[in-house]
Short mmCIF file of C-alpha atoms in Angstrom, two decimals:
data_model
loop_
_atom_site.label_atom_id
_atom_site.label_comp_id
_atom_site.label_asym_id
_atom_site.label_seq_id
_atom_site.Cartn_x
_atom_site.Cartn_y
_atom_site.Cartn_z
CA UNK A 5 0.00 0.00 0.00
CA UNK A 6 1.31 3.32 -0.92
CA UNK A 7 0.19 6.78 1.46
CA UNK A 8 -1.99 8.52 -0.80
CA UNK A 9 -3.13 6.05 -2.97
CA UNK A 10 -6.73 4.89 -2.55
CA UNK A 11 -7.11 6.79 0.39
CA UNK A 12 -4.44 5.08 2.29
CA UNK A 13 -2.46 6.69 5.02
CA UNK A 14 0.50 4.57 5.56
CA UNK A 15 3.11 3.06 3.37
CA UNK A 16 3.89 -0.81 3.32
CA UNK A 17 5.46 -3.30 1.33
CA UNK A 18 3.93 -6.55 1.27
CA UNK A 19 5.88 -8.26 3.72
CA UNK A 20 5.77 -4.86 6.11
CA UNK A 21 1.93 -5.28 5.70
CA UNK A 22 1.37 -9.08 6.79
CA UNK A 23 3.07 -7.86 9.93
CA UNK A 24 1.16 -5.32 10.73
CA UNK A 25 -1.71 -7.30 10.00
CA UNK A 26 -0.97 -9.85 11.80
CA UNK A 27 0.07 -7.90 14.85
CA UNK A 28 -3.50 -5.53 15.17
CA UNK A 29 -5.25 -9.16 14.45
CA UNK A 30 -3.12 -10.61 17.34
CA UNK A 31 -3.36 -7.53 20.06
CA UNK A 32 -7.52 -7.42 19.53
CA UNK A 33 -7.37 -11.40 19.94
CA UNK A 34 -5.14 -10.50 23.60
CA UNK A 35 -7.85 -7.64 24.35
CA UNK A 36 -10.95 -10.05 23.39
CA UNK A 37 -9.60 -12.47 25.87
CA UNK A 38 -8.95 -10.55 28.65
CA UNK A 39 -12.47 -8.36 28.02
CA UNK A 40 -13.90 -9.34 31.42
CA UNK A 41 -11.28 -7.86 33.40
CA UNK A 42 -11.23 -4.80 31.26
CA UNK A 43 -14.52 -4.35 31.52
CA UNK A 44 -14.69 -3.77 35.04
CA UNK A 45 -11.57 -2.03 35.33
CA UNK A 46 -13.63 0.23 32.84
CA UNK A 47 -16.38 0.32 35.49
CA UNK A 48 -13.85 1.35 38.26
CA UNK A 49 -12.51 4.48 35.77
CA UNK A 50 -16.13 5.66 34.78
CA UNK A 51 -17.35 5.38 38.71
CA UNK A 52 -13.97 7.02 40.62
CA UNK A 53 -15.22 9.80 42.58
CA UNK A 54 -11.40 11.45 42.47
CA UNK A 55 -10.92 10.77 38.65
CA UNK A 56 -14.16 14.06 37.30
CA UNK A 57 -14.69 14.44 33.40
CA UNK A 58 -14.70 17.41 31.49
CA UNK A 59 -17.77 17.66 28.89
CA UNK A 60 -16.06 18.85 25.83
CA UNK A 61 -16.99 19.12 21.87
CA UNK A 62 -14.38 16.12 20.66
CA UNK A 63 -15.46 16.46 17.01
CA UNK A 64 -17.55 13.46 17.59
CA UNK A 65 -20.53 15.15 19.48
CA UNK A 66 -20.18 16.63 23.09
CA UNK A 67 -18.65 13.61 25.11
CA UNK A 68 -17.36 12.94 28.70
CA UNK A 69 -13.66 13.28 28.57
CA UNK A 70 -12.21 11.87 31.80
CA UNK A 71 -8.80 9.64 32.34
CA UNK A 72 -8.91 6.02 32.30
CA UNK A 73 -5.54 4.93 34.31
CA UNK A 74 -6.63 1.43 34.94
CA UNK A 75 -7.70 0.64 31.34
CA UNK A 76 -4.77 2.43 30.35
CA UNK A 77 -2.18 0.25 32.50
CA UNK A 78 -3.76 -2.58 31.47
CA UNK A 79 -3.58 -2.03 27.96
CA UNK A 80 0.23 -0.66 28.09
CA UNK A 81 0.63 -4.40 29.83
CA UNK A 82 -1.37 -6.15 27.05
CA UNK A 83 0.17 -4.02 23.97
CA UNK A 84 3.69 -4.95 25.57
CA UNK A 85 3.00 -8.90 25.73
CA UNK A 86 1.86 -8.76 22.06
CA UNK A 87 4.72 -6.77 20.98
CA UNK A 88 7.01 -9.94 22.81
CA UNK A 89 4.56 -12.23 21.41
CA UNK A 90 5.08 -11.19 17.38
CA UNK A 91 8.74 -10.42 17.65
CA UNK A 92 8.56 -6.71 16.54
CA UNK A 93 6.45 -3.56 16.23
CA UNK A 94 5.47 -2.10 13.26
CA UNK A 95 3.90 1.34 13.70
CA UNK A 96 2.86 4.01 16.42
CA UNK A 97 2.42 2.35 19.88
CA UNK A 98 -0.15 5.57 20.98
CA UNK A 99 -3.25 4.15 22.96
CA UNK A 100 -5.61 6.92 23.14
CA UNK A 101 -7.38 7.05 26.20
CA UNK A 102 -8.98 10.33 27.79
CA UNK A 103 -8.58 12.69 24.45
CA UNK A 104 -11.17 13.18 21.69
CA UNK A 105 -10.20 9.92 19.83
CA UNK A 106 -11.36 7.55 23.01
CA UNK A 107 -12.64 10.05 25.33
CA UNK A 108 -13.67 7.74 28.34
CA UNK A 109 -12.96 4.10 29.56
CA UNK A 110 -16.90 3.32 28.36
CA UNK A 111 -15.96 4.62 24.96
CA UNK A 112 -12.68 2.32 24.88
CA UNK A 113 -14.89 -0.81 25.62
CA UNK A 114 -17.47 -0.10 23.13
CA UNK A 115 -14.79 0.09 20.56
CA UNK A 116 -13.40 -2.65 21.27
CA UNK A 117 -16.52 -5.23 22.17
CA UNK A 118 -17.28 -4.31 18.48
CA UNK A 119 -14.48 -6.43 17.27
CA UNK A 120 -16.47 -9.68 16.45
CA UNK A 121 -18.79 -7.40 14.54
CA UNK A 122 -16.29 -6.56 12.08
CA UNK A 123 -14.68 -9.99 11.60
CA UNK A 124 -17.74 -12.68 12.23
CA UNK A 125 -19.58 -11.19 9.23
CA UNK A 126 -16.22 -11.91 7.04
CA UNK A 127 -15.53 -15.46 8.58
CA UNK A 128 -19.09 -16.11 7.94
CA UNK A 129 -19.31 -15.69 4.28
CA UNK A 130 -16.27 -17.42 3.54
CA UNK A 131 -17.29 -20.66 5.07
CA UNK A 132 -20.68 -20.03 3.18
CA UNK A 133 -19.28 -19.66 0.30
CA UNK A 134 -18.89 -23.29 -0.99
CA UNK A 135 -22.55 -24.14 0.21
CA UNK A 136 -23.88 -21.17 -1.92
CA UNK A 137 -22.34 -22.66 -4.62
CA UNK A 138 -24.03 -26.11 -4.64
CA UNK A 139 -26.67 -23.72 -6.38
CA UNK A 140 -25.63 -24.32 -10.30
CA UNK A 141 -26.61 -20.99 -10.71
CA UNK A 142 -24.43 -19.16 -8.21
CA UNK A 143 -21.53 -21.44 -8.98
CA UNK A 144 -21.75 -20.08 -12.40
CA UNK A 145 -21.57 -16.86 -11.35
CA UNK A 146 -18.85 -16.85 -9.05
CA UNK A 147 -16.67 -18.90 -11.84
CA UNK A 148 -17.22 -16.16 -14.54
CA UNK A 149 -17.30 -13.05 -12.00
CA UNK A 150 -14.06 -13.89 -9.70
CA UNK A 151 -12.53 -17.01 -10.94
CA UNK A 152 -13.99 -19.41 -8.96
CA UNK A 153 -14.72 -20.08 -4.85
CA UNK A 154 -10.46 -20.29 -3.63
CA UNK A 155 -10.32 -17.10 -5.85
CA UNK A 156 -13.25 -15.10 -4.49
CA UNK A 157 -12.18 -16.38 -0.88
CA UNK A 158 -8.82 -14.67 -1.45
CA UNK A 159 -9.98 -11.17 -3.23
CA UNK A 160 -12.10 -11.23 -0.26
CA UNK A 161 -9.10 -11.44 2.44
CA UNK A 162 -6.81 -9.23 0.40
CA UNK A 163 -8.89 -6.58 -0.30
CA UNK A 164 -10.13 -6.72 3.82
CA UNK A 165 -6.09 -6.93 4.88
CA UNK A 166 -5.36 -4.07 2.18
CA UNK A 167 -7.46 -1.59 2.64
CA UNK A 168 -8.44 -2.10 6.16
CA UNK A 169 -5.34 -1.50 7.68
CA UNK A 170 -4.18 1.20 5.93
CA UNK A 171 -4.76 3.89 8.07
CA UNK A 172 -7.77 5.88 6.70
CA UNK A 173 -10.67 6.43 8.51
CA UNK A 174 -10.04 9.54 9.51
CA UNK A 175 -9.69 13.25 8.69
CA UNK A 176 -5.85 13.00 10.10
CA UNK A 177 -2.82 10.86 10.38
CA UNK A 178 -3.09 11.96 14.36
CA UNK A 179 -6.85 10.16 14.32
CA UNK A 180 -6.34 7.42 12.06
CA UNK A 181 -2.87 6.06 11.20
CA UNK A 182 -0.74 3.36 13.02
CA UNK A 183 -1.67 3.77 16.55
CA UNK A 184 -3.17 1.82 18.70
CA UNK A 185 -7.00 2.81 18.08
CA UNK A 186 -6.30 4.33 14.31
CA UNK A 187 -6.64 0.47 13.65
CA UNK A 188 -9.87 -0.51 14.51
CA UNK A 189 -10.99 3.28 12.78
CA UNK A 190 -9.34 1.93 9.76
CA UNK A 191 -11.16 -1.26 9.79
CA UNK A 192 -14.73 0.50 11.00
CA UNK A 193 -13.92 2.50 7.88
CA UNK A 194 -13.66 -0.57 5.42
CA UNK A 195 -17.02 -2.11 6.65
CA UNK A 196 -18.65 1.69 6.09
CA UNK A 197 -17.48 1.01 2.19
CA UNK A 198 -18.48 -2.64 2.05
CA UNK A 199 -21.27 -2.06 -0.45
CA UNK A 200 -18.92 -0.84 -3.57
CA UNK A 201 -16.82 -3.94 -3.22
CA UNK A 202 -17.26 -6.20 -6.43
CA UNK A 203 -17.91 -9.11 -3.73
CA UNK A 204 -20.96 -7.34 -1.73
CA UNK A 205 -23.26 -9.52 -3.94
CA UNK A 206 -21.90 -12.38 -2.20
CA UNK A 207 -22.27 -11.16 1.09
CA UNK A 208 -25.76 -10.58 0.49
CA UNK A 209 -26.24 -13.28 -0.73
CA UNK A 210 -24.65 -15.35 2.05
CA UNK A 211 -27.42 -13.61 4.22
CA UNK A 212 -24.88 -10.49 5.27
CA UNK A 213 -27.55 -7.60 6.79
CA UNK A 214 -24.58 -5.50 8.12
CA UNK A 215 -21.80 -5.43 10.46
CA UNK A 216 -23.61 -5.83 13.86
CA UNK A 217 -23.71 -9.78 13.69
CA UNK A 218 -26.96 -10.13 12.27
CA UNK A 219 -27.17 -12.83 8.87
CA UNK A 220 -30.78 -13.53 7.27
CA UNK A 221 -31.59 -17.11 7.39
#
């Protein structure tokens, strides 16, 4: 991906890329497993009488802005066990907490908890995929239109690993980017531009509604 070029915001060569990838994939898999504990040191942020918020325009709406310490020593602990875990660190290591991006600890764990809405949807329709194409018809389609199931599966996954986690999303490197929370903005971003993808066909017509984990039967 080239800064610049599609919208992107960062510059990667292939290989640079599949790490990056792999290492936002692998810090929201340590985050998603350790949810519970976040969640109430969330609770414990929001509810301190000695830690008072500021209401303040953020650019997103007027919003509580108030510090999060235990989320954010928790997280510093997490980011720095995934950063031993995938050998090196591509990127900014910024976790907003307590500024316009995520102003509160309840904004930080709705971000977050929205994780499986981005990537269930995805997993979803490429296990459907071969069923849908038991249908003659459908099979036909996806042969002339992508080349085939192992094809579409793979336009699929590089135009999702491409484009959403590039750093757009945002009207700023500062808000979008390489940090910490410009990743999930950059993949929030992709889902908001899922419908002019060749493939959205096939997401409809593997039942995809949208991204809040909700598939017609």
């Amino acid at each position: 991906i080239s800064g610049g070029a599609g919208g992107a915001r960062l510059s990667h060569s292939h290989e640079k890329q599949f790490y990056y990838v792999l290492q936002s994939l692998t810090l929201w898999r340590e985050i998603a497993h350790d949810m519970f504990r976040l969640w109430c040191l969330s609770e414990d942020d929001l509810l301190d009488q000695d830690n008072l918020y500021q209401l303040k325009d953020t650019g997103q709406g007027h919003q509580r802005v108030q510090q999060a310490p235990r989320i954010s020593k928790a997280m510093r602990v997490i980011l720095h066990n995934t950063q031993q875990k995938v050998g090196h660190w591509i990127g900014s290591s910024v976790i907003h907490l307590g500024d316009n991006n995520v102003p509160n600890a309840l904004v930080f764990i709705d971000k977050y908890t929205q994780v499986s809405s981005i990537l269930n949807p995805i997993v979803l329709v490429l296990k459907i995929v071969p069923e849908l194409c038991k249908d003659a018809n459908i099979d036909e389609y996806i042969d002339k239109t992508f080349g085939g199931v192992e094809r579409l599966k793979k336009d699929i996954l590089l135009d999702f690993f491409r484009s959403a986690f590039d750093g757009s999303g945002a009207d700023n490197f500062y808000d979008a980017g390489s940090c910490i929370d410009g990743r999930l903005t950059s993949a929030w971003h992709w889902c908001s531009q899922i419908s002019s993808k060749p493939f959205y066909p096939v997401f409809k017509l593997a039942g995809f509604a949208s991204f809040d984990g909700e598939f017609q039967k």
